[in-house]
Amino acid sequence: MTGERAQGTVKFFNSMKGFGFIQRDDGQPDAFVHISAVERAGMPSLNEGDRLEFELEVDRRGKTAAVNLAPLQA
């Protein structure tokens, strides 16, 4: 599953805590997103409702995380 591209909408992002979740368009469970992935994408932060394309990566705990974020143009 790692490296699979997906699209979704930011459901929640807390820049103070440095993480949030993206609701996936394909109906799969929400993807965790960490501030480091946002910074690597050159984005200052994420806002609720932002549309993104991203790759899915499964971390050591088995959680699905979004990496290689890219904004989707409306």
Coordinates of C-alpha atoms in Angstrom, one line a residue:
M1 CA 0.0 0.0 0.0
T2 CA 3.0 2.3 0.5
G3 CA 3.4 4.8 -2.3
E4 CA -0.2 4.6 -3.4
R5 CA -1.5 8.1 -4.5
A6 CA -4.7 9.3 -2.9
Q7 CA -6.7 12.5 -2.8
G8 CA -8.6 14.0 0.1
T9 CA -9.7 17.0 2.2
V10 CA -8.1 18.2 5.4
K11 CA -10.5 17.3 8.1
F12 CA -8.5 18.7 11.0
F13 CA -5.0 20.1 11.4
N14 CA -3.5 21.6 14.6
S15 CA -0.3 23.5 13.8
M16 CA 0.5 23.8 17.6
K17 CA 0.5 20.1 18.0
G18 CA 1.9 19.5 14.6
F19 CA -0.5 17.0 13.2
G20 CA -3.9 16.4 11.7
F21 CA -6.0 14.1 9.5
I22 CA -7.1 14.0 5.9
Q23 CA -10.4 12.5 4.9
R24 CA -9.7 10.4 1.8
D25 CA -11.9 10.6 -1.2
D26 CA -11.9 6.8 -1.7
G27 CA -13.7 6.3 1.6
Q28 CA -10.8 4.5 3.3
P29 CA -9.9 5.5 6.8
D30 CA -8.5 9.0 7.4
A31 CA -4.8 9.5 6.8
F32 CA -2.7 11.0 9.6
V33 CA -0.6 13.9 8.5
H34 CA 2.5 15.2 10.4
I35 CA 3.8 18.8 10.3
S36 CA 7.1 17.4 8.9
A37 CA 5.3 16.3 5.7
V38 CA 3.6 19.7 5.4
E39 CA 7.0 21.4 5.8
R40 CA 8.7 19.1 3.3
A41 CA 5.9 20.1 0.8
G42 CA 6.9 23.7 1.3
M43 CA 3.5 24.6 2.7
P44 CA 3.2 26.9 5.8
S45 CA 0.3 24.9 7.3
L46 CA -2.9 23.1 6.4
N47 CA -6.4 24.4 6.9
E48 CA -9.6 22.5 7.3
G49 CA -11.1 22.0 3.9
D50 CA -7.8 22.2 1.9
R51 CA -7.8 19.7 -1.0
L52 CA -4.6 17.6 -1.3
E53 CA -3.1 14.8 -3.3
F54 CA -0.6 12.7 -1.3
E55 CA 1.1 9.3 -1.1
L56 CA 0.2 6.8 1.6
E57 CA 2.8 5.4 3.9
V58 CA 2.2 2.8 6.7
D59 CA 4.3 3.7 9.8
R60 CA 5.8 1.3 12.4
R61 CA 2.5 1.3 14.4
G62 CA 0.5 0.4 11.3
K63 CA -1.1 3.8 11.0
T64 CA -1.6 5.2 7.5
A65 CA 0.2 8.5 7.1
A66 CA 0.1 11.1 4.2
V67 CA 3.4 12.0 2.7
N68 CA 4.6 13.9 -0.4
L69 CA 1.7 16.3 -0.1
A70 CA 0.6 18.5 -3.1
P71 CA -2.3 21.0 -3.2
L72 CA -5.1 20.1 -5.6
Q73 CA -6.3 23.0 -7.7
A74 CA -10.0 23.5 -7.5

